[in-house]
Tab-separated table of C-alpha atoms and ligand atoms in Angstrom:
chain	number	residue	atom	x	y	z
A	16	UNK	CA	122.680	279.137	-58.373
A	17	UNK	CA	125.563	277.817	-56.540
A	18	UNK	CA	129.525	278.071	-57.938
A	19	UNK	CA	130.278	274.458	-57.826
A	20	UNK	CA	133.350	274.722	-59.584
A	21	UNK	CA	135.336	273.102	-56.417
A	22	UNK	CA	132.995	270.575	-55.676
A	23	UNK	CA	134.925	267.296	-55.166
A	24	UNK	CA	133.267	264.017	-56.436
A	25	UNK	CA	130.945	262.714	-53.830
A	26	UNK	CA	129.778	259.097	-54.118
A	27	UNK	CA	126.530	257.672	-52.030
A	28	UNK	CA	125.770	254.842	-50.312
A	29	UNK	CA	123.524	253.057	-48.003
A	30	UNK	CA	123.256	254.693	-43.975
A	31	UNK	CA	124.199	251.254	-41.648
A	32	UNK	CA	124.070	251.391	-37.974
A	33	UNK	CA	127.513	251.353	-37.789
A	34	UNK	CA	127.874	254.918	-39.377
A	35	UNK	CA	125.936	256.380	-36.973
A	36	UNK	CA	129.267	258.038	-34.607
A	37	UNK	CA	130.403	259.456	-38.226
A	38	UNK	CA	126.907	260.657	-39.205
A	39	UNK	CA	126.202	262.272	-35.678
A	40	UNK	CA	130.283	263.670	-35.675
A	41	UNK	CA	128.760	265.961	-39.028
A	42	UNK	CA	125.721	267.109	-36.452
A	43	UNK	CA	127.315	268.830	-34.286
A	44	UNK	CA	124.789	271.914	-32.826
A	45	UNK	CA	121.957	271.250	-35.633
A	46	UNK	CA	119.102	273.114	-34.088
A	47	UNK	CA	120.563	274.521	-31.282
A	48	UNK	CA	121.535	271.198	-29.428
A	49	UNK	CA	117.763	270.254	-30.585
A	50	UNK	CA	118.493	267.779	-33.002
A	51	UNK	CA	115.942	264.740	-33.460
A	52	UNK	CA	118.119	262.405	-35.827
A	53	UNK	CA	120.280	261.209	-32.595
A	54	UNK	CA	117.408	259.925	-31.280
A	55	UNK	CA	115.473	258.227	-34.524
A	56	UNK	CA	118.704	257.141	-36.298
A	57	UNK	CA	118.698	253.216	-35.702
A	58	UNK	CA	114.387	252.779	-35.307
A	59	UNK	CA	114.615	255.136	-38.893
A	60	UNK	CA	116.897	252.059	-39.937
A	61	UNK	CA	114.192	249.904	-39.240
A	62	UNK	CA	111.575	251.079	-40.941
A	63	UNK	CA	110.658	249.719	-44.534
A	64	UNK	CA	109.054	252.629	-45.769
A	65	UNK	CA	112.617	254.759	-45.258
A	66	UNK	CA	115.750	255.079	-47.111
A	67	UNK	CA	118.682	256.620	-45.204
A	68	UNK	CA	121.579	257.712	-47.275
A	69	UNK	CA	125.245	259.028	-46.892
A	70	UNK	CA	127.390	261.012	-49.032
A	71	UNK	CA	130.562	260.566	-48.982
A	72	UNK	CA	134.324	262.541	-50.331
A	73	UNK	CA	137.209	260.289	-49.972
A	74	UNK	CA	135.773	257.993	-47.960
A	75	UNK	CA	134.679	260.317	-45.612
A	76	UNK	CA	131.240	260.953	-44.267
A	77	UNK	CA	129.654	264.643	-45.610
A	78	UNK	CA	126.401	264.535	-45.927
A	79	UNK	CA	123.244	262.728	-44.859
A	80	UNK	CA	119.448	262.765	-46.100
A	81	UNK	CA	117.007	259.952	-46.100
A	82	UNK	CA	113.010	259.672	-47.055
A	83	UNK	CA	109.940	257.932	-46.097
A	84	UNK	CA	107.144	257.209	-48.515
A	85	UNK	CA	103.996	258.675	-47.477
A	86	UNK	CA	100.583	259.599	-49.602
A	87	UNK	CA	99.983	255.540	-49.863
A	88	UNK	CA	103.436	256.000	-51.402
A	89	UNK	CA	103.705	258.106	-53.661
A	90	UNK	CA	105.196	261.112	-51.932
A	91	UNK	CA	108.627	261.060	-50.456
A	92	UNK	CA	109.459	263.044	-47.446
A	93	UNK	CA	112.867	264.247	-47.247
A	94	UNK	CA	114.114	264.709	-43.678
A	95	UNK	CA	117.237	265.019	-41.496
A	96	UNK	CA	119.308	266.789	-44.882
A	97	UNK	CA	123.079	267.769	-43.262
A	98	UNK	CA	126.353	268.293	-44.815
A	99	UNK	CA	129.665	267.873	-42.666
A	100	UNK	CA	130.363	271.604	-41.411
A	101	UNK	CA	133.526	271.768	-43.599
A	102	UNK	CA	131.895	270.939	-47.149
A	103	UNK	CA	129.032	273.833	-46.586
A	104	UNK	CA	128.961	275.845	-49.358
A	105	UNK	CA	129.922	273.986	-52.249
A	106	UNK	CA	126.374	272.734	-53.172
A	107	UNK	CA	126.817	269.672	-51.837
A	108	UNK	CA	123.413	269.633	-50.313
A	109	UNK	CA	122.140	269.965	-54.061
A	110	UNK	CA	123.933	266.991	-54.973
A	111	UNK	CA	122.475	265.133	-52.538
A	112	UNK	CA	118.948	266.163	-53.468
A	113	UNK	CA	119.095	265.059	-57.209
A	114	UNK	CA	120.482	262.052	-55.881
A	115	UNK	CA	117.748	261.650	-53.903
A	116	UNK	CA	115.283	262.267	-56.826
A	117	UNK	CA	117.113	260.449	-59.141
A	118	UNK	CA	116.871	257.412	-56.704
A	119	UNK	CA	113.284	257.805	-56.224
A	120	UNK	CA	112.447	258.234	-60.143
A	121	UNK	CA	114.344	254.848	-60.428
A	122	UNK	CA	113.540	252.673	-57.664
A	123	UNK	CA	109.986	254.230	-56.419
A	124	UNK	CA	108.209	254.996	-59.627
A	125	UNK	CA	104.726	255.221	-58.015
A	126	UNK	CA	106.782	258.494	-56.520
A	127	UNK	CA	104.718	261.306	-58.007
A	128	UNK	CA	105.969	264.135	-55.365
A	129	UNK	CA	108.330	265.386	-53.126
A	130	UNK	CA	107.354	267.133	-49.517
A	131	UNK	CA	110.000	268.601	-46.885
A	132	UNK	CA	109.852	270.823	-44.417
A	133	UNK	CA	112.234	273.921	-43.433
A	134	UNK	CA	112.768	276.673	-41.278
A	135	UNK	CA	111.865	280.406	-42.041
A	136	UNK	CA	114.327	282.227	-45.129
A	137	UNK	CA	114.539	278.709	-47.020
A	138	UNK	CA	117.514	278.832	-49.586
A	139	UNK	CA	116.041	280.735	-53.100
A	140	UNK	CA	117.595	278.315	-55.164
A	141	UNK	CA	114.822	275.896	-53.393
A	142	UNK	CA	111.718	278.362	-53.640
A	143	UNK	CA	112.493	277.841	-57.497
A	144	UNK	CA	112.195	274.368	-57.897
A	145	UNK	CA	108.768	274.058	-54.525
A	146	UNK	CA	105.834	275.358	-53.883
A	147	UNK	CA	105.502	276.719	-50.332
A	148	UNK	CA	101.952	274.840	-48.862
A	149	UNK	CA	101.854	276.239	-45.902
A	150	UNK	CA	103.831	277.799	-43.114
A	151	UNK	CA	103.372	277.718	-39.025
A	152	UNK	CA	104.876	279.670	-36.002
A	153	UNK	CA	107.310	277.765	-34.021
A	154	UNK	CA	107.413	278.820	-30.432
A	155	UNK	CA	109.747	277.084	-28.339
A	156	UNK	CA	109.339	277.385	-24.334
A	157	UNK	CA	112.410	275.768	-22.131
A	158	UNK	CA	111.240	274.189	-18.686
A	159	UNK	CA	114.496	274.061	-17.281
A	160	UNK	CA	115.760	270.815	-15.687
A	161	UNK	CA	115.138	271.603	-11.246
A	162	UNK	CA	112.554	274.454	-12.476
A	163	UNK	CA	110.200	272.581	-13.885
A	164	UNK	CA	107.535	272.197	-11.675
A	165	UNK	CA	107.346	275.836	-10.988
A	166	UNK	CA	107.615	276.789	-14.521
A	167	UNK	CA	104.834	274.657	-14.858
A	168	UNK	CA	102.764	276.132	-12.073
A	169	UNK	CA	103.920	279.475	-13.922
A	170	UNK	CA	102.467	278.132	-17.396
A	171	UNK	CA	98.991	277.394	-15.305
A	172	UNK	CA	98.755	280.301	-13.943
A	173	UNK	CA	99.048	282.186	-16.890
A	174	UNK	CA	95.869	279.938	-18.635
A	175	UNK	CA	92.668	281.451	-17.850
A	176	UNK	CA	90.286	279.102	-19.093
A	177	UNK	CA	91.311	275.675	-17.839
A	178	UNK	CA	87.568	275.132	-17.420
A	179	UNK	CA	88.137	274.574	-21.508
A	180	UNK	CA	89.972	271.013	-20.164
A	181	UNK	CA	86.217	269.742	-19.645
A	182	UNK	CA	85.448	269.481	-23.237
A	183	UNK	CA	89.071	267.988	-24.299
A	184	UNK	CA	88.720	264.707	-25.550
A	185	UNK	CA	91.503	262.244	-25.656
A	186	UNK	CA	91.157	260.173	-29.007
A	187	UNK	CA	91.772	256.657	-28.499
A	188	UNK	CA	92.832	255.029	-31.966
A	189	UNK	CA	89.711	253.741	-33.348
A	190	UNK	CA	88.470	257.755	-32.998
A	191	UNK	CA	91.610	258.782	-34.309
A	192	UNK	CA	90.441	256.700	-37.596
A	193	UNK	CA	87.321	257.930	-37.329
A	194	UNK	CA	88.077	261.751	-36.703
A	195	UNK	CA	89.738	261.825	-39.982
A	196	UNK	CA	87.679	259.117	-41.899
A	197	UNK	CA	83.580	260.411	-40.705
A	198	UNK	CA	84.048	264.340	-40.918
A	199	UNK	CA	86.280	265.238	-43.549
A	200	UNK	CA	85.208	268.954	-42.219
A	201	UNK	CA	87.655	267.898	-39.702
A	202	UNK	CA	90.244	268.561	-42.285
A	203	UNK	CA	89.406	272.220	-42.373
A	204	UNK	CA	91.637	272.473	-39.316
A	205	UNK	CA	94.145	271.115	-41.396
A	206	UNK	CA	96.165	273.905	-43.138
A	207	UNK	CA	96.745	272.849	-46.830
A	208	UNK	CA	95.069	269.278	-45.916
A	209	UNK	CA	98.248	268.173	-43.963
A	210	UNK	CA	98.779	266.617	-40.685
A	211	UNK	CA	101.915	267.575	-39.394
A	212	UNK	CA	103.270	265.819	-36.671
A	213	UNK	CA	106.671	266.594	-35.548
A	214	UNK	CA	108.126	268.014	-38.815
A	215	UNK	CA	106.202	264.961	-40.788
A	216	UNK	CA	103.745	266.704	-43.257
A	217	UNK	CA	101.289	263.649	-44.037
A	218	UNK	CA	97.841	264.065	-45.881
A	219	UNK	CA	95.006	262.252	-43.884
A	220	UNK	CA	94.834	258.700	-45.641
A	221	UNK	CA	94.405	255.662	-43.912
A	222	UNK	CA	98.526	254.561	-44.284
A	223	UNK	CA	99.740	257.920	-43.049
A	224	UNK	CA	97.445	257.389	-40.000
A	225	UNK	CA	98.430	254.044	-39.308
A	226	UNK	CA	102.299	255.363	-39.648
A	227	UNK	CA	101.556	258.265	-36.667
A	228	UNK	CA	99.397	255.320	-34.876
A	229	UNK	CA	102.558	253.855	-34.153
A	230	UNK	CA	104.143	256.903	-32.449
A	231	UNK	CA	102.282	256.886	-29.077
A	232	UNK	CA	100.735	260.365	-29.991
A	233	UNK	CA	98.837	261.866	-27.807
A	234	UNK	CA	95.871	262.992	-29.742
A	235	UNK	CA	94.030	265.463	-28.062
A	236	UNK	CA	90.401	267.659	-29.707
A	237	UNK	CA	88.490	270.122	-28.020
A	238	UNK	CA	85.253	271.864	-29.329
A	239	UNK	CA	85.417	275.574	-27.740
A	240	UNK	CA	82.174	276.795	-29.161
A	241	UNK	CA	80.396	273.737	-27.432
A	242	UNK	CA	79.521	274.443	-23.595
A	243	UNK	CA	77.254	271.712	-23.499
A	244	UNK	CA	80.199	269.272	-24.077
A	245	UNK	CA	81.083	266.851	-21.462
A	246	UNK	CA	84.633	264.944	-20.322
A	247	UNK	CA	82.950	262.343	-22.695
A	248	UNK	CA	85.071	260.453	-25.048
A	249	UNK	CA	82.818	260.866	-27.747
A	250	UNK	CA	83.119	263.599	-29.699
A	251	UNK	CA	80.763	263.794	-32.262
A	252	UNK	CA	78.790	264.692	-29.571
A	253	UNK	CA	80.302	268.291	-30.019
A	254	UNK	CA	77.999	270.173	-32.069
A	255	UNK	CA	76.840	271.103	-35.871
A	256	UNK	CA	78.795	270.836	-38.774
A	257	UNK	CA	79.517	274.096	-38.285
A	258	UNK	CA	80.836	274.009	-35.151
A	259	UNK	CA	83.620	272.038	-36.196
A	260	UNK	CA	85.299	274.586	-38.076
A	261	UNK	CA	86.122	276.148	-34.632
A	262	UNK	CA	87.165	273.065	-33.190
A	263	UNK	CA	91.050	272.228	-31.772
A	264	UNK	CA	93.319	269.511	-31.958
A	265	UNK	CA	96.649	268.891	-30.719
A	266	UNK	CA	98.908	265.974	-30.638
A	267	UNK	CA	102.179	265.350	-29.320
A	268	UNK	CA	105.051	262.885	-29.219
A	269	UNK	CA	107.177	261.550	-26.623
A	270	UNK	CA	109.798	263.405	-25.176
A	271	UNK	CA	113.005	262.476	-26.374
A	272	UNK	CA	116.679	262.929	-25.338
A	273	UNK	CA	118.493	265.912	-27.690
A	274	UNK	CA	122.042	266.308	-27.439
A	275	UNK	CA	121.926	269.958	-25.748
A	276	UNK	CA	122.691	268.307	-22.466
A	277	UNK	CA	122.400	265.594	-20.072
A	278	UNK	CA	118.508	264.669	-19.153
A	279	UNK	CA	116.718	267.376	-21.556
A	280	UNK	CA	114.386	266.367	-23.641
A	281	UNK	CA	112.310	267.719	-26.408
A	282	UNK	CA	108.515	267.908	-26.620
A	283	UNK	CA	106.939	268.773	-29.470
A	284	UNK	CA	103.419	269.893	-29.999
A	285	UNK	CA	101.803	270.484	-33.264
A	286	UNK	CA	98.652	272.621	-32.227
A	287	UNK	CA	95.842	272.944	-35.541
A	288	UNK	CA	93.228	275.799	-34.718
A	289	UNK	CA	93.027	279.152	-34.225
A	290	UNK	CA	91.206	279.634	-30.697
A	291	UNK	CA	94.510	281.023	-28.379
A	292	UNK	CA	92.713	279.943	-25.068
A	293	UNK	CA	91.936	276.755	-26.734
A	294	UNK	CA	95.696	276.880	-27.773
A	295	UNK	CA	97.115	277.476	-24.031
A	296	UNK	CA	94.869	275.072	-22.719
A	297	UNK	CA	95.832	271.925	-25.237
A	298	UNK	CA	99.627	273.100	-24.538
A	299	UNK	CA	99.072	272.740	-20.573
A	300	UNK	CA	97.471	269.502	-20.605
A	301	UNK	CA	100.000	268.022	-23.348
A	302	UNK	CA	102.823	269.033	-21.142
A	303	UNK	CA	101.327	267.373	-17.757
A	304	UNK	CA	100.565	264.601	-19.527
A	305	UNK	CA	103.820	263.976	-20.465
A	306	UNK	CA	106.175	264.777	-17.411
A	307	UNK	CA	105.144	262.279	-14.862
A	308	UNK	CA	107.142	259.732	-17.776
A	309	UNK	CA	110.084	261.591	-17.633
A	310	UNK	CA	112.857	260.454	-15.757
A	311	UNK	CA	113.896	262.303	-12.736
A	312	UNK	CA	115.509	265.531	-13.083
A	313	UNK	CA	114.648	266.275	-16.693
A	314	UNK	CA	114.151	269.270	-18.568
A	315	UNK	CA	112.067	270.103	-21.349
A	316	UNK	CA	112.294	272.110	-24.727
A	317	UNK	CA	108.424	272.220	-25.513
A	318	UNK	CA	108.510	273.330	-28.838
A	319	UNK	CA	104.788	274.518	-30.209
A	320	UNK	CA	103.898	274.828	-33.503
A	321	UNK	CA	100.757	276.992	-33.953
A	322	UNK	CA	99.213	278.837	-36.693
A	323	UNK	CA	100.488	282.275	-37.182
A	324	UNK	CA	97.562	284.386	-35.665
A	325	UNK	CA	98.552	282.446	-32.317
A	326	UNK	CA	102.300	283.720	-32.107
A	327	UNK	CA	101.869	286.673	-29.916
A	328	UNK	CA	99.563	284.842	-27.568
A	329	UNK	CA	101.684	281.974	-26.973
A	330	UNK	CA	105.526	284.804	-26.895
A	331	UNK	CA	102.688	286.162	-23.836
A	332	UNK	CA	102.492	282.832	-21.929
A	333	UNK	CA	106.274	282.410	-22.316
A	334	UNK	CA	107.013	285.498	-21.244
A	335	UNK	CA	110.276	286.114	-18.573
A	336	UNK	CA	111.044	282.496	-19.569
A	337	UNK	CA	114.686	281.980	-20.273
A	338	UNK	CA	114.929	282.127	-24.262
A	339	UNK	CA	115.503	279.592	-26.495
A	340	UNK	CA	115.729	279.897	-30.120
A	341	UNK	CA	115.746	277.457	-32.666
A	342	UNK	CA	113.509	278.848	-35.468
A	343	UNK	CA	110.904	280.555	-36.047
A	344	UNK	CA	108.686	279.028	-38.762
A	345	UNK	CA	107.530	275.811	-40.099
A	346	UNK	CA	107.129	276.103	-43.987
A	347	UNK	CA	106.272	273.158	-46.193
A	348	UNK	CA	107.189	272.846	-49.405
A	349	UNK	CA	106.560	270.290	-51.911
A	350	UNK	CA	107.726	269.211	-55.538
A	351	UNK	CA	105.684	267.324	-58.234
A	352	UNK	CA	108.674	265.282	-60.249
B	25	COA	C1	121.472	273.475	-44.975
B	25	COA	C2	122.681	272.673	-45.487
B	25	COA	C3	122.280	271.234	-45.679
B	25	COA	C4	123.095	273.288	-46.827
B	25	COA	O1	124.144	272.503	-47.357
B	25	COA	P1	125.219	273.117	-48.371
B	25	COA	O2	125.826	272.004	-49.120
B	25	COA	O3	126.134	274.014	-47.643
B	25	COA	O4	124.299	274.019	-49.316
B	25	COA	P2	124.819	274.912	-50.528
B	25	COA	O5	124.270	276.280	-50.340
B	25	COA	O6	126.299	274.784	-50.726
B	25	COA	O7	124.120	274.200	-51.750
B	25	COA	C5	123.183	274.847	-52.559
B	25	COA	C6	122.386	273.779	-53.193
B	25	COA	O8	121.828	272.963	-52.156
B	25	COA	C7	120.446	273.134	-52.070
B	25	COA	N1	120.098	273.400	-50.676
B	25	COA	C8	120.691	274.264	-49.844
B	25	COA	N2	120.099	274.235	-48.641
B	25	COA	C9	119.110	273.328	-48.751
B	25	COA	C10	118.120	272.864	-47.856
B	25	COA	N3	118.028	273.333	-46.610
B	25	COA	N4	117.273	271.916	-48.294
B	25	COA	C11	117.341	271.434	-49.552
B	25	COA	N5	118.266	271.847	-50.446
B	25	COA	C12	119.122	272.786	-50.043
B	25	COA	C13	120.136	274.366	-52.888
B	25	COA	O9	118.820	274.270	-53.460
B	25	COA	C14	121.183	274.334	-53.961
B	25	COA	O10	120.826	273.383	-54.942
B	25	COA	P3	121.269	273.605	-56.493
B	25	COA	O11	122.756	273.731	-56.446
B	25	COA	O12	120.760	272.352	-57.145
B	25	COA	O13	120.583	274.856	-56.904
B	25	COA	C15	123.874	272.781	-44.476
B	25	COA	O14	124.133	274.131	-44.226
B	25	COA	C16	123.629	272.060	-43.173
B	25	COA	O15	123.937	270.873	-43.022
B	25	COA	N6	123.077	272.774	-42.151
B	25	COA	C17	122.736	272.172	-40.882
B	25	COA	C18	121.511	271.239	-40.974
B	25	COA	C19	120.309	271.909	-41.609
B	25	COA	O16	119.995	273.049	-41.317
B	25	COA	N7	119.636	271.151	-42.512
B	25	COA	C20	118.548	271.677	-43.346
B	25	COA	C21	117.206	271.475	-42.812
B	25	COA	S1	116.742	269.786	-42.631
């Protein structure tokens, strides 16, 4: 438990846009220079199903957090949690948690749980009060800005069976709905029964899907075990029930700007299977897919998140690449309150 003898009071209110400089002055090297909440902060604003809240010491700006109601709402995501560099420490992010709570218990009722996500070596005093669901490996690989068509030639080289590419299906959104509404065997890629896309753990229901339809995912599924699979579209042309146990899917969002530097941009791509050439593959295509939109003379973090049998695989197809460390694992944890 944390001494909080010396915590000063701390009062909350509302996130506007215009506290964005002072929210984003309390950010400074959050995941490496990889931060997302630079990016998100004024479309977060506009988004009904998200509360965005500061905390704040004598007027001053120390803390953030915010949450969207998922689950047909009634789970609340926490996401973004930060506390001003100075106040670390103290327990301020506690305070801002059971505010949180306290503010969903009152104003969200139909609240029945509480989801976030966290790096590897999460604080004990918050394995106490959630349940770990699941955890993933997060491998990051940098495509430096001027290198990255040869890193990318590098990548290819290094995936054997791009043949694989054949029997990768890009849903459109109707199959998206589908995927997840016909074969709830599908789900059995699903670690723990959660889609999680970019740090967003969702279950499968219809609202969570029409929340990531909005996100200009690319939603990519591949069969391995199926040889007789065409470039078809439809994919419930890929074999027994079975079958789709073995089956792959990756998705990934736009790249966006990070503050790290000037024209870098992350990528992130949530991979859900265990098949590593499957793995490389999805990661290859994702990537191309995704450059030709970027603007000239970008970089990219790709950052992959992949079940833990895949780690070594994917440290192999990274390998002589210049580092770059943010974490290491994706753990979910949830709350019932
Ligand atoms: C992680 C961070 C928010 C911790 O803030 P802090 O105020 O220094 O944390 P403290 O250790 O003083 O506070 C301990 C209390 O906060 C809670 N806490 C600490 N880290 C937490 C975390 N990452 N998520 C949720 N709660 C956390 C603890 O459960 C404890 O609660 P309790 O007092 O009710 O038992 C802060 O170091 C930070 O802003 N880091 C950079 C951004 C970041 O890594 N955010 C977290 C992931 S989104």
């Amino acid at each position: 438990m944390t001494e909080k003898t010396f915590l000063p009071q701390i009062d909350f209110v509302p996130a506007t846009a215009e506290d964005y400089e002072e929210v984003m002055s309390i950010s400074g090297g959050i995941y490496n220079g990889t931060d997302y909440l630079p990016f998100r902060y004024h479309a977060w604003l506009k988004d009904p199903k998200r509360r965005m809240f500061l905390a704040k010491c004598e007027g001053k700006v120390v803390g953030f957090e915010s949450f969207l109601l998922v689950d047909d709402e009634t789970t609340a995501v926490l996401e973004a949690l930060r506390v001003a560099p100075w106040m670390r420490g103290y327990g301020v992010a506690g305070v801002i948690q059971t505010f949180c709570l306290d503010t969903l218990r009152s104003d969200h009722p139909k609240v029945k749980r509480v989801r976030l996500t966290r790096a590897e070596n999460p604080p004990a005093a918050l394995l106490t009060k959630y349940k770990v669901i699941n955890s993933k490996a997060v491998v990051p690989i940098l495509l430096p800005a001027g290198q990255l068509e040869s890193t990318l030639k590098l990548l290819e080289s290094r995936v054997k069976n791009l043949e694989k590419s054949q029997n990768l299906s890009l849903l459109e959104q109707e199959e998206v709905l589908k995927f997840f509404e016909e074969s709830k065997i599908r789900e059995d890629l699903l670690p723990g029964g959660l889609l999680v896309q970019g740090w967003l753990p969702l279950t499968t229901c219809r609202s969570n899907l029409d929340i990531l339809l909005q996100r200009k995912i690319v939603w990519m599924y591949s069969h391995p075990g199926d040889s007789s699979a065409s470039s078809s579209k439809d994919t419930t042309s890929c074999g027994g029930p079975n079958a789709y146990l073995e089956g792959f899917l990756s998705l990934s969002t736009p790249p966006f700007p990070v503050p790290l530097a000037e024209r870098i941009h992350r990528l992130d791509i949530d991979l859900f299977g265990n098949d590593p050439s499957c793995a490389k593959v999805h990661i290859l295509q994702q990537v191309k897919i995704r450059v030709p939109a970027l603007p000239a003379g970008s970089g990219i973090i790709c950052v992959l998140y992949a079940d833990e049998t895949l780690r070594t695989e994917l440290d192999q197809l990274r390998e002589g690449l210049t580092p770059f460390p943010i974490v290491r694992e994706q753990m979910i944890l949830e709350m019932e309150i």
